Structures are given as structure tokens and as C-alpha cells.
Coordinates of C-alpha atoms in Angstrom, one line a residue:
Chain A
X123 CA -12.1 -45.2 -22.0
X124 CA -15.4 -45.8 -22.5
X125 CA -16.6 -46.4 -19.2
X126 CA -15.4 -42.8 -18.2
X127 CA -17.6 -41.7 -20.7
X128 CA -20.2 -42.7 -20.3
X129 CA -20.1 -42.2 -16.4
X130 CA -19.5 -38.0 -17.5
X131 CA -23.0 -38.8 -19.7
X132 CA -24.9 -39.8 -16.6
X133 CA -23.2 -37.0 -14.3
X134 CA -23.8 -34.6 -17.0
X135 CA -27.8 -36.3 -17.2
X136 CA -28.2 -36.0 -13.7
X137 CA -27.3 -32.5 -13.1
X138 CA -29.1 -31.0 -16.2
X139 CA -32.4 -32.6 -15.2
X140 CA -31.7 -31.2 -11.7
X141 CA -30.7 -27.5 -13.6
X142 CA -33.7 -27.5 -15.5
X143 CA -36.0 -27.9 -12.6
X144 CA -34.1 -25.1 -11.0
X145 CA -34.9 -22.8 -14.2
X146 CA -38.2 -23.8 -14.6
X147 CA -38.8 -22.4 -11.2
X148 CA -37.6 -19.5 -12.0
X149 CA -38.7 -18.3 -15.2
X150 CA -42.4 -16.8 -15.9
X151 CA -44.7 -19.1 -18.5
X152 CA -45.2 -19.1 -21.3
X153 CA -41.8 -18.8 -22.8
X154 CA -41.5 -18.6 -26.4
X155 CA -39.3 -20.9 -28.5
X156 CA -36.0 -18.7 -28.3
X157 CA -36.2 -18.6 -24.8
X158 CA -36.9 -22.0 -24.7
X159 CA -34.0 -22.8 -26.1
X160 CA -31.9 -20.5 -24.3
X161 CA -33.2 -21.8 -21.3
X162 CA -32.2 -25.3 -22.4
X163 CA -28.4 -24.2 -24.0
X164 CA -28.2 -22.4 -20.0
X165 CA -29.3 -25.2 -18.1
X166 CA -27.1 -27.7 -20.5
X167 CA -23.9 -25.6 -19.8
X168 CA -24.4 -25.3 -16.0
X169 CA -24.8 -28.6 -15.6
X170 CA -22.2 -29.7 -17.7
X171 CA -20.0 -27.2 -16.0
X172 CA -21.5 -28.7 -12.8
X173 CA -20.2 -32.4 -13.9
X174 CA -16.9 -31.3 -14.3
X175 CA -16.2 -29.6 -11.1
X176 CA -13.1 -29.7 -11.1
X177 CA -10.4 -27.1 -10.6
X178 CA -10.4 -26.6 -14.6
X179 CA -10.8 -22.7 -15.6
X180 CA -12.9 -23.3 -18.4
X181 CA -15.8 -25.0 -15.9
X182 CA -15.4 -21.9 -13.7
X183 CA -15.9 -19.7 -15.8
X184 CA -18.6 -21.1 -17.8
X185 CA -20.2 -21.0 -14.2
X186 CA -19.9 -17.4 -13.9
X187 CA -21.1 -17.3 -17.5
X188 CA -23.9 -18.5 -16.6
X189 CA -24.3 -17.9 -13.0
X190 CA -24.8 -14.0 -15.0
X191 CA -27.5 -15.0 -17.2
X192 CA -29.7 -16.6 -14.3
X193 CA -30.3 -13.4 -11.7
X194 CA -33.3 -11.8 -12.1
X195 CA -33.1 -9.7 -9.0
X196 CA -32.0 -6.1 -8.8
X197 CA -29.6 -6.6 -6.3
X198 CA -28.2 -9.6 -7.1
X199 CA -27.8 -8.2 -10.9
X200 CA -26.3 -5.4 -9.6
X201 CA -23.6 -7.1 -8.0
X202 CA -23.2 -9.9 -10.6
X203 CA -22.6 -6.4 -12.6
X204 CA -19.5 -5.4 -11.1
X205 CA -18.1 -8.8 -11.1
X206 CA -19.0 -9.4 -14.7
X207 CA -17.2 -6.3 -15.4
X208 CA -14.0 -7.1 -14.3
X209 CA -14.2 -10.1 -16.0
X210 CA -15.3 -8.8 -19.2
X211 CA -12.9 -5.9 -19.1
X212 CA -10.3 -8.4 -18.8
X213 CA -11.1 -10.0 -22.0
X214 CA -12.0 -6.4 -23.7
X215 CA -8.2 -5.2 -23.3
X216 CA -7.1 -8.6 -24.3
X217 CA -8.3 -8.0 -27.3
X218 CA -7.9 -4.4 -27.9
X219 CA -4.2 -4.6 -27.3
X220 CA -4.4 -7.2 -30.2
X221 CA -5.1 -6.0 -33.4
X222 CA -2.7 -8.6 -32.5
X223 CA -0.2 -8.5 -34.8
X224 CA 0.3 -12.1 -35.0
X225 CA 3.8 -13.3 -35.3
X226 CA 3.1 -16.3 -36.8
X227 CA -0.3 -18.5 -37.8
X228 CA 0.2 -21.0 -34.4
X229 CA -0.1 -17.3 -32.6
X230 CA -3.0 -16.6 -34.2
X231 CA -4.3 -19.9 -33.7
X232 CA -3.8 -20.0 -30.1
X233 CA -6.5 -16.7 -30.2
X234 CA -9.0 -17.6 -31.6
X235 CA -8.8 -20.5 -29.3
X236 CA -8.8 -19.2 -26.3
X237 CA -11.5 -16.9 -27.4
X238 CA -13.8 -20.5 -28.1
X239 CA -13.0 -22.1 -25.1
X240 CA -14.4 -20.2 -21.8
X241 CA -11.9 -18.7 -19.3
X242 CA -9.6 -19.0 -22.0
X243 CA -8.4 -15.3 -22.3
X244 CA -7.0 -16.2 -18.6
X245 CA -4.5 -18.9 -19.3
X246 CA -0.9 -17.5 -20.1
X247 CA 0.9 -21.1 -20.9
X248 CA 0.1 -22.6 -24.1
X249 CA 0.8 -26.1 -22.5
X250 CA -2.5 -25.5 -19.9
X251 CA -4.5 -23.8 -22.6
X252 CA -4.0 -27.4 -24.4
X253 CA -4.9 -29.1 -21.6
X254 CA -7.7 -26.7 -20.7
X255 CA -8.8 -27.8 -24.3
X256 CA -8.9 -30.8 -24.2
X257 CA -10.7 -31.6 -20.8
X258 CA -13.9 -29.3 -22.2
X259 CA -14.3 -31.3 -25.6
X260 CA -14.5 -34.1 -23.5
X261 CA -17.4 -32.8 -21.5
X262 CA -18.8 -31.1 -24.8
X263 CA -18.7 -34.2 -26.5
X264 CA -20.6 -36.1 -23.8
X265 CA -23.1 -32.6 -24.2
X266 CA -23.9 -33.2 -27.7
X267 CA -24.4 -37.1 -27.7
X268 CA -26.9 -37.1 -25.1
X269 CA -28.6 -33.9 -26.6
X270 CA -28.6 -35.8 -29.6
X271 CA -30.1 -38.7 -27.9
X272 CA -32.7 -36.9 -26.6
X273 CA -33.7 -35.0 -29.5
X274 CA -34.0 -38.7 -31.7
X275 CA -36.4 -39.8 -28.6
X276 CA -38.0 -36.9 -28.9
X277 CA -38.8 -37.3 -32.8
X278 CA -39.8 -41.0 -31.6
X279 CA -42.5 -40.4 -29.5
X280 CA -43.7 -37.2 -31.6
X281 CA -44.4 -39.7 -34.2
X282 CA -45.9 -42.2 -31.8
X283 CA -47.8 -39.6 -29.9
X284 CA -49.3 -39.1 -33.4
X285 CA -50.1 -42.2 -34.7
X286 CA -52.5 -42.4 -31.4
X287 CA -54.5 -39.3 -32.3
Chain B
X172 CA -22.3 -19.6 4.4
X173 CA -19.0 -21.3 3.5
X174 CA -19.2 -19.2 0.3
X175 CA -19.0 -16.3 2.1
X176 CA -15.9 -16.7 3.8
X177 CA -14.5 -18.2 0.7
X178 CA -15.4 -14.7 -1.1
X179 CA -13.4 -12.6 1.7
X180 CA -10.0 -14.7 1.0
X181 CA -10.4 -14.8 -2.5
X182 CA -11.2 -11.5 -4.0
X183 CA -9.6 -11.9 -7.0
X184 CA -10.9 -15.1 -8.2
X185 CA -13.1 -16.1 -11.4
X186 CA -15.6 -17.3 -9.2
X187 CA -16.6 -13.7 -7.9
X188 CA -20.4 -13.8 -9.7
X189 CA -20.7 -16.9 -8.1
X190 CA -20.2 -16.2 -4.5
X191 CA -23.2 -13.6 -4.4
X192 CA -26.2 -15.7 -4.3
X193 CA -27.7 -13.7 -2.2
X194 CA -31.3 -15.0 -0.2
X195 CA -33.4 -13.0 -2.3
X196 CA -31.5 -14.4 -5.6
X197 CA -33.7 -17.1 -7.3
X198 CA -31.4 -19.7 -8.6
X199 CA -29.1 -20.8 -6.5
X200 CA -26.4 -22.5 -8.6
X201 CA -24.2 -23.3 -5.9
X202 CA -26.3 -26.3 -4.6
X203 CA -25.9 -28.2 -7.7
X204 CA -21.5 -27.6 -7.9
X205 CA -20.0 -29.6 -5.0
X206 CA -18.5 -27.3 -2.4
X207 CA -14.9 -28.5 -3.7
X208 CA -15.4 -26.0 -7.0
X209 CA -14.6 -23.2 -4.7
X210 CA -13.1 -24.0 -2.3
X211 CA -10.4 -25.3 -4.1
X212 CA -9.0 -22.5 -6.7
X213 CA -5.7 -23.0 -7.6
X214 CA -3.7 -19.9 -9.6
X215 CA -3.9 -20.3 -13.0
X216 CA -0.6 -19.9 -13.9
X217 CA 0.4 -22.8 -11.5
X218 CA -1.9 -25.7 -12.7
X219 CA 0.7 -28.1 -12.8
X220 CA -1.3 -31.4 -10.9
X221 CA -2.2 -33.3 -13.8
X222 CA -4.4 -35.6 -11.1
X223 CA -7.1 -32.5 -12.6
X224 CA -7.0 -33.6 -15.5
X225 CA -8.2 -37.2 -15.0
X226 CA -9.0 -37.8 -18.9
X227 CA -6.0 -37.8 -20.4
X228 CA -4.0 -40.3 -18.5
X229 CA -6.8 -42.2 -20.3
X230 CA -6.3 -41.6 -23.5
X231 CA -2.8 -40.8 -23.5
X232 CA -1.8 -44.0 -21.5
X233 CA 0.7 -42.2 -19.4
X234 CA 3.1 -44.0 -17.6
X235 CA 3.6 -41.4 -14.7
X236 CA 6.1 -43.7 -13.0
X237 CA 9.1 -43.5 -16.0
X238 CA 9.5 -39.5 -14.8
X239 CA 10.0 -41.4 -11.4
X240 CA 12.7 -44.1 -12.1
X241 CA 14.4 -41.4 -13.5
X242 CA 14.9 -39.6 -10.2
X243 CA 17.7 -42.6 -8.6
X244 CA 19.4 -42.4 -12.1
X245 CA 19.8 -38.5 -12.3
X246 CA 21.4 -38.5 -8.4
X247 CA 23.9 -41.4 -9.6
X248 CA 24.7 -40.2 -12.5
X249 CA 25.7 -36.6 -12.3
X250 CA 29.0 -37.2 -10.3
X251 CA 30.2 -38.8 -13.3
X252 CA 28.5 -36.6 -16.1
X253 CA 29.4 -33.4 -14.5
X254 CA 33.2 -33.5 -15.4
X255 CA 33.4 -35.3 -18.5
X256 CA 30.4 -33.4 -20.0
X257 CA 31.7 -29.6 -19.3
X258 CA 33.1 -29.7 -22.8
X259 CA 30.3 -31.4 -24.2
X260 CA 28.3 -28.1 -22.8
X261 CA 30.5 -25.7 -24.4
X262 CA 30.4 -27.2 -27.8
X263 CA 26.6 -28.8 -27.7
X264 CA 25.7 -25.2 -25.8
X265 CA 26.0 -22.7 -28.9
X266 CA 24.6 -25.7 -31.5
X267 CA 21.5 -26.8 -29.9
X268 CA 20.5 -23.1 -29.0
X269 CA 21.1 -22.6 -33.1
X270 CA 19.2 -25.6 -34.1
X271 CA 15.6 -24.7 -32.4
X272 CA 14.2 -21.1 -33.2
X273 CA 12.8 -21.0 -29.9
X274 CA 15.6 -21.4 -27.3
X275 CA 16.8 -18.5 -26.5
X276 CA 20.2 -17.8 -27.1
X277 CA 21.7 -17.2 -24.0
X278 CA 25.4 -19.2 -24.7
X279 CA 27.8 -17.5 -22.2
X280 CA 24.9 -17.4 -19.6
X281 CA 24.3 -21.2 -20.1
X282 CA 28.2 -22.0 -19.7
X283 CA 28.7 -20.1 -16.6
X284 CA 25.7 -22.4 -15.3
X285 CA 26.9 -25.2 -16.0
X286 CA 30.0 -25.2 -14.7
X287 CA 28.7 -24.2 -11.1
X288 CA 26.2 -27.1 -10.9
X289 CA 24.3 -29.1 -13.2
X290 CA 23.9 -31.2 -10.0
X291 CA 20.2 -32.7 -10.7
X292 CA 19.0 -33.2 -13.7
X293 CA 16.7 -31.4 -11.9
X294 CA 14.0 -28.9 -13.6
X295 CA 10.9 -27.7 -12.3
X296 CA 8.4 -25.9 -14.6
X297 CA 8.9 -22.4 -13.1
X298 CA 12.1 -20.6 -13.9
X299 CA 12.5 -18.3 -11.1
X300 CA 13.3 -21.0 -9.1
X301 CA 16.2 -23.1 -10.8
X302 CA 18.9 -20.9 -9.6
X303 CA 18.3 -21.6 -5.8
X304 CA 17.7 -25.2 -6.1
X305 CA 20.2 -26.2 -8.7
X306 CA 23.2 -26.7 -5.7
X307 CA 20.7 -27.7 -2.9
X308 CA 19.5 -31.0 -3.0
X309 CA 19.8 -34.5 -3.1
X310 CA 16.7 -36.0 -3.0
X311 CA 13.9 -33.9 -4.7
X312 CA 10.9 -33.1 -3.8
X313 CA 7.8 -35.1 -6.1
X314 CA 6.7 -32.1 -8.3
X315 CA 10.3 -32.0 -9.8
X316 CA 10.4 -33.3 -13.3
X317 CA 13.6 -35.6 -13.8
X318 CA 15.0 -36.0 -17.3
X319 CA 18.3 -37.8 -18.4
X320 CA 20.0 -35.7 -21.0
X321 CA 20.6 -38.2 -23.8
X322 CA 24.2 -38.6 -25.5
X323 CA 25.1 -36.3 -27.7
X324 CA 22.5 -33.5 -26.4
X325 CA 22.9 -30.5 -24.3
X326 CA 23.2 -31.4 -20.8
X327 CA 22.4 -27.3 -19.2
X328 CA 19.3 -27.2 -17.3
X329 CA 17.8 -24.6 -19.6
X330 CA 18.1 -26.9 -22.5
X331 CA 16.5 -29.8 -21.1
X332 CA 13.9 -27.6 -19.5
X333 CA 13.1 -26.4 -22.8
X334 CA 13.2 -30.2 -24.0
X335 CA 10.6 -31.1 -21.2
X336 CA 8.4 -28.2 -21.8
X337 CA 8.6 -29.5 -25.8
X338 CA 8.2 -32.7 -25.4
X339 CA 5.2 -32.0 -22.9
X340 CA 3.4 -29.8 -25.6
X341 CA 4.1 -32.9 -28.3
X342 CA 2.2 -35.0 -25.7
X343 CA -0.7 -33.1 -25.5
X344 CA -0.5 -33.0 -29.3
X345 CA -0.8 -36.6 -29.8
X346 CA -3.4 -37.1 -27.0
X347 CA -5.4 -34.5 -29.3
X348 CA -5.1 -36.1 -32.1
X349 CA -6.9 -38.8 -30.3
X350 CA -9.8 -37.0 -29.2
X351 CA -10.1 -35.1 -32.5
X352 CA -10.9 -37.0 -35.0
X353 CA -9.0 -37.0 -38.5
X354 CA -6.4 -35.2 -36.9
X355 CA -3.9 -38.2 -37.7
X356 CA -3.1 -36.9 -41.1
X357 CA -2.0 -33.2 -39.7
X358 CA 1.4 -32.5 -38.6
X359 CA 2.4 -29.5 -37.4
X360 CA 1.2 -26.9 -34.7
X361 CA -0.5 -24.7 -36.9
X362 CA -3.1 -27.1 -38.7
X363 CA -3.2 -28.9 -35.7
X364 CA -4.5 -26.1 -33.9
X365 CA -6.8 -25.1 -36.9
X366 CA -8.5 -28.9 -36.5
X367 CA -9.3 -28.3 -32.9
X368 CA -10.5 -24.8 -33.1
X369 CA -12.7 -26.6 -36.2
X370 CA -13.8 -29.1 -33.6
X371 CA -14.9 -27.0 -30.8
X372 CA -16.8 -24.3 -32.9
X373 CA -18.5 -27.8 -34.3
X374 CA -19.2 -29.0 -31.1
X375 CA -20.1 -25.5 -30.1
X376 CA -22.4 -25.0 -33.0
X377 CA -24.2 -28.2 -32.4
X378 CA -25.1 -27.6 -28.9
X379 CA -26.4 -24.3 -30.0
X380 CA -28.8 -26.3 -32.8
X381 CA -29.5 -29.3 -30.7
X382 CA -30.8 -26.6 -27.6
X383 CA -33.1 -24.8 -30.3
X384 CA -34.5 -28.1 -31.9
X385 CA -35.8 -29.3 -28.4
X386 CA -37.2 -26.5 -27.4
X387 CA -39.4 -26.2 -30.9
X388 CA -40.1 -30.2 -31.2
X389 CA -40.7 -30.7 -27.2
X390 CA -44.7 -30.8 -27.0
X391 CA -46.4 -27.3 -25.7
X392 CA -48.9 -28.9 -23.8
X393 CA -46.4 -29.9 -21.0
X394 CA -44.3 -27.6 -18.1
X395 CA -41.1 -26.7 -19.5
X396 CA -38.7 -28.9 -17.6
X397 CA -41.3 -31.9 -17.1
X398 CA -41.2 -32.4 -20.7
X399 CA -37.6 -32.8 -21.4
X400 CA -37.4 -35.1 -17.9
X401 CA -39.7 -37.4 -19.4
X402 CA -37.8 -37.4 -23.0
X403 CA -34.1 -37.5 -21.1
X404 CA -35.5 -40.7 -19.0
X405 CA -37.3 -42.4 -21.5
X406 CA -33.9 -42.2 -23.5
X407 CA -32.4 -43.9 -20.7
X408 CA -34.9 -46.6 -19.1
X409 CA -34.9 -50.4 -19.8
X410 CA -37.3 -50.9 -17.0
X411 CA -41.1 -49.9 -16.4
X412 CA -40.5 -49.1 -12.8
X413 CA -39.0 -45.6 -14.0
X414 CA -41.8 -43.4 -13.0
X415 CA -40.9 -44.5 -8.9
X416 CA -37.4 -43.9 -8.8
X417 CA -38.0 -40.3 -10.7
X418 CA -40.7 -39.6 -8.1
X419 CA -38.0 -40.6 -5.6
X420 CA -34.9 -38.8 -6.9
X421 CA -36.6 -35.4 -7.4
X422 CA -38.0 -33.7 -4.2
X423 CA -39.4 -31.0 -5.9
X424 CA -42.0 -32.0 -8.0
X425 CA -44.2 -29.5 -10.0
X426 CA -48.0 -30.5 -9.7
X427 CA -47.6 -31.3 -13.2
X428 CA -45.8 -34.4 -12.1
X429 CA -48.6 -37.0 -11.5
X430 CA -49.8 -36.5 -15.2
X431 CA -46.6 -36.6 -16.5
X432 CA -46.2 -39.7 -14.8
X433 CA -49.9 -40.9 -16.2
X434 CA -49.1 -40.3 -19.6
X435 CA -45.8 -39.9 -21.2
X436 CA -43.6 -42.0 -19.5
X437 CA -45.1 -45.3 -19.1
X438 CA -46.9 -44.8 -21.8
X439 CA -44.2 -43.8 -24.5
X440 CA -42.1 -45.9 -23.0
X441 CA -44.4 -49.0 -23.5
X442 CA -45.0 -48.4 -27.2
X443 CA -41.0 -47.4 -27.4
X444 CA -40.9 -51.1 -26.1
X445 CA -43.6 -52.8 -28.6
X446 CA -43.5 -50.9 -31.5
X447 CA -40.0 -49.1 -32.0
X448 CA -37.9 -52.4 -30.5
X449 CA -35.1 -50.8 -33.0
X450 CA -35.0 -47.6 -32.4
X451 CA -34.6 -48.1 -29.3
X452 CA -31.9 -50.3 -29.5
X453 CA -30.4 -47.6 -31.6
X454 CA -30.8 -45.3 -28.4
X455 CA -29.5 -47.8 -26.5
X456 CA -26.0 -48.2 -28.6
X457 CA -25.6 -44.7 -29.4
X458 CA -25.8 -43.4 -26.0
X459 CA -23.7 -46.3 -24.9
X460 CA -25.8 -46.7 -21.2
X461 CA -26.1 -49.4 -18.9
X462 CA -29.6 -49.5 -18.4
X463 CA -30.1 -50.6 -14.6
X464 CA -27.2 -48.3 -13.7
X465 CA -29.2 -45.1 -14.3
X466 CA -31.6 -45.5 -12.0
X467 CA -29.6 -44.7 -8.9
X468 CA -29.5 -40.8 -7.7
X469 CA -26.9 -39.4 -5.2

């Protein structure tokens, strides 16, 4: 089970060094610490969206989540517009239809998660929502830990970098 | 321009912001997603490979080839269930339907099937098509679940479709309760639920906090994504010879890149190795890496 893992870690590394290059390209400098960090969230959900790659609807849609947040063009946000649209109107009558009077609390449940995990709104079975579930706090999980990793370097060698001066 | 074509035969699919990266557009997203992301898009509703899914045969330990064994079993068995177990149906019919909330009562409709042909013990996932296959064939195709009805239990395909579909959803319960931790102690759908929607807004919630603290802590004086390259390797690297192979991997280098290399990486990495022998051995364990294994880039 481990080895797995720790093989989505390294495919998730790999393609969010390769996603924040990309951005970095893209984005005028000198960002301030907000979009600095939503630069970072951006780059770490592509790529772990990316690493996945898979015929899973959550990575998908996280994809076009994101895929939204990137253009900077006129044209291309013009089209993304009409595409986001549908997908967001999608989701708004999904949940203007519900003040959903919720039969019971596993209905309600079942929600509020499809509304946390992306492209959930989409799935119809409860079985595949599960599933859907599952797979992403797989790939979340390996997102945090190696976030985590790199923010306790990070402290590291901000002390070190320190103790030099 | 495969995504192009893939856009005209797919018009409806989730993908749609995706497919328009046009020239002028600045990130192109698409060259870090294999090609297979979109060209493969099955419907939603008929997700039923569990190959996708490549996780959970892990954790669950599935043992894919019992629903198998099962198929010789069902084609032997149902000459001889079929006459001694239409009175079984008629009484087991109306109880079972009473005993689970959830199957539908549909009694006189579940007799009259089952004296036509409870031939297989057939079921595939999607309804519409039980009726035409139920009399048809002998040996199934592979995406047909087989189930032996158990003594004592309703033998009608709608029952054990609705016992496969249950006993599916309990599945993925338990291979939850795996992932999630201190979900052992929960029974039930509804708590069980609540644990994992707790779990992911966690998860979710930590991302968001993790992303803000490394853009505030990561040094100004450096590009934006030289500096976290330098902090994600040195995380990573048991050997000095980490500054070639990053040269190597990544084409596009900023200018930035030769005093990245000068400074941070060797040298951080050098005092990591003198000074902070523990912490990074607590790197090391918590991120669970082999260290040489890194180093290679598709």
C-alpha cells in the first residue's frame, strides 16, 4: 500500500514543479502574498489533478476548475465563459431545486458531499460518488503530506539561512 | 490538434474549458495531462470498470476472481433451483421486500418474473436491460455480476440485484473506513458519511493553509517558482549531484536558475546534511521517499 503512495507523491511532485513553472511564466511580478498562495493552491490542484489522470470525474473537473482560473486572454476567457457557464448553471439548479427537503440525514449527507468533492454535483449513483470519494482523498492526502514536507524544509533552511547572516 | 477533433465528438463533456487552449492562450494545461484524460471520457452514469479505480483493490484486498467462480456455479445450478424454488419465491417474495425499507415493493411483478426465467443468476448493474437478457444466454458476457442466492433468501433477480448493489455500497463502506481514520468505531451510513465529509473539508482546509504559509515563509528575494523547486528538491535529495539532474529535467529554465543553483540548493542542502542530520531524517520518514528513485524524470 505504501509503495503506491508514495509513487502518487512523486507523480504529484513531478507535475507541480512542472505546473509552477508554467504559472510562473505566466503571471506578472511581483505578486503579493494572496496571490502567491493562490498561485501555489492552483498549480497544486492541477497537478494533482494531472497525477491522477484518470477517467475519475472529480480530476476532470478540478481541471476545468482550474483550467478557468489560468486564461488571461480575452478570447480564451471568453470562451472558457460559456463553458464555465454551463457547468456552473448545472450546479446552480442543483441546488436551487434543493432547498432540498432532505428525506433523511444520509440524503443530506450525500449533499454536502458532492458539493466538497469537485464534479460531484454530476454523479447520480451514490455507489460512484463513494468511489469518486475515495480515489480524491487518496490524491488529497498525498497533496497535504508533501505540502507539509515542504513547508517543514522550508522553516529548516529559513532558520539555517539565518543563522549564516 | 487531437484536442480539437476530440472537442467536435464530444460536445457535451466536462472537459469543454479544456479543449480551447487556444495559440494565443498562455498556459497550456494540456501538455502536462497525458492525452488519455480526454480522449477517454466515459459517461458518468456508466463508470462501472473498477480497473479506474486502481486504489481500492489495494486497500480493500478484493478478490475479483470469487464474482468469477461464481459464473460455472450459477449455469449449473439453475436447472435445479428453478423448479423447486418457485415457491420459495412466492413466500420469500412478499417477506424480504417487507424486511428492507428500500426494495421496492413490487410482489406480483417479482412473481410473474420469476416464473418465466430466473435462468442466470444473472444481474447487470443497469435495470433496463434485465428483461432482454434474463432468457438469452448461457454463458455471459464479463461485465455481468454473478451471485448465488443463498438458502433461505429471495432467489428473483430484482432482489439479488438489490443485494449486489447493497452489498457493493457496504464494501466501499469498509474500504473507507480504512482510509479515514477513526472511522472504525462509526456504524451506520449517516455518521459514516459525516466522518468523511469531516475528512475532506480537513484535508481541504489544510491545503488551503499549507498553500498560504509557503507563499508567506518562501524567501522574496527568489522567482516565484524557483524558490519552491529548490525547497520541493531539497525535501527530496540524498545526493549532492541534485543541482545536474534538475538542470536536466527542466528545459525551461528562468535565468534565475544558475544562482539558484549557486546558492540554495547545494548549499542548504549541505548544512541540511551537517547540521540538521535529524531533521532530515524526519523529512526523510515522513515523506516516506526512496531517495535515489527521485532523481529520474519522464
Amino acid at each position: 500500500m505504501m509503495s503506491t503512495y508514495n509513487m502518487v507523491k512523486q507523480e504529484f511532485i513531478k507535475k507541480w514543479i512542472t505546473t509552477l513553472h508554467m504559472l510562473d511564466c505566466s503571471v506578472e511580478h511581483p505578486l503579493n502574498v494572496t496571490e502567491r498562495k493562490n498561485a501555489i493552491k492552483l498549480s497544486s490542484d492541477i497537478a494533482m489533478a494531472a497525477a491522477r489522470s484518470g477517467s475519475t470525474v472529480w480530476s476532470r473537473a478540478l481541471i476545468s476548475r482550474s483550467g478557468n482560473k489560468t486564461a488571461n486572454k480575452p478570447v480564451a476567457r471568453r470562451i472558457l465563459k460559456k463553458a464555465r457557464n454551463r457547468l456552473k448553471n448545472r450546479c446552480l439548479t442543483l441546488r436551487r431545486n434543493g432547498n432540498f427537503t432532505a428525506k433523511s440525514g444520509v440524503r443530506k449527507r450525500t449533499e454536502l458531499l458532492k458539493s466538497l468533492v469537485p464534479g460531484g454535483e454530476l454523479i447520480k449513483n451514490k455507489d460512484y460518488l463513494i468511489r469518486e470519494t475515495l480515489d480524491y482523498i487518496v490524491y488529497l492526502r498525498a497533496q497535504v503530506d508533501v505540502m507539509r514536507t515542504v513547508a517543514a524544509v522550508d522553516s529548516v533552511t529559513g532558520n539555517l539561512t539565518n543563522d549564516n547572516k | 490538434m487531437a484536442t480539437f477533433s476530440y472537442f467536435q465528438n464530444y460536445p457535451h463533456s466536462l472537459l469543454d474549458p479544456l479543449l480551447f487552449p487556444t495559440p494565443n492562450s498562455s498556459v497550456d494545461i494540456t501538455g502536462i495531462i497525458d492525452q488519455n484524460i480526454l480522449h477517454s471520457l466515459p459517461d458518468v452514469s456508466k463508470i462501472e470498470d473498477t480497473s479506474v479505480y486502481p486504489f481500492l483493490d489495494e486497500y480493500n484486498n478484493v478478490d475479483k476472481t470469487e464474482s468469477d467462480s461464481f459464473k460455472k456455479q450459477a449455469n449449473t445450478t439453475k436447472t435445479a433451483t428453478t423448479g423447486s424454488s418457485s415457491c420459495e419465491q412466492l413466500n420469500n417474495g412478499p417477506s424480504t421486500t417487507t424486511i428492507n425499507g428500500k426494495v421496492r415493493r413490487r410482489n406480483i411483478k417479482n412473481d410473474s418474473n420469476s416464473k418465466e426465467g430466473v435462468e442466470g443468476r444473472k444481474r447487470k448493474i443497469q435495470r433496463s436491460d434485465v428483461k432482454e437478457k434474463r432468457g438469452s444466454k448461457e454463458e455471459p458476457p464479463k461485465d455481468y455480476i454473478h451471485v448465488r442466492a443463498r438458502r433461505g433468501q429471495a432467489t428473483d433477480s430484482h432482489s439479488l440485484a438489490e443485494r449486489v448493489r447493497r452489498e457493493k455500497i457496504s464494501e466501499r463502506m469498509r474500504t473507507l473506513q480504512k482510509l479515514v481514520p477513526g472511522c472504525d468505531k462509526v456504524t451506520g451510513k449517516a455518521l459514516m458519511l459525516d466522518e468523511i465529509i469531516n475528512y475532506v473539508q480537513t484535508l481541504q482546509n489544510q491545503v488551503e493553509f499549507l498553500s498560504m504559509k509557503l507563499a508567506s515563509t518562501s524567501p522574496v528575494v527568489y522567482d516565484f517558482g524557483s524558490d519552491l523547486d529548490g525547497l520541493i528538491l531539497t525535501s527530496e535529495m540524498g545526493s549532492p549531484d541534485v543541482g545536474t539532474s534538475f538542470t536536466n529535467a527542466m528545459p525551461t529554465t528562468t535565468p534565475i536558475f544558475p544562482s539558484l543553483l549557486d546558492n540554495s540548493i547545494v548549499h542548504t542542502h549541505a548544512q541540511l546534511q551537517e547540521g540538521g542530520g535529524e531533521e532530515r531524517e524526519k523529512f526523510v520518514d515522513r515523506s516516506g521517499f526512496n531517495d535515489n528513485s527521485f532523481c529520474s524524470f519522464p
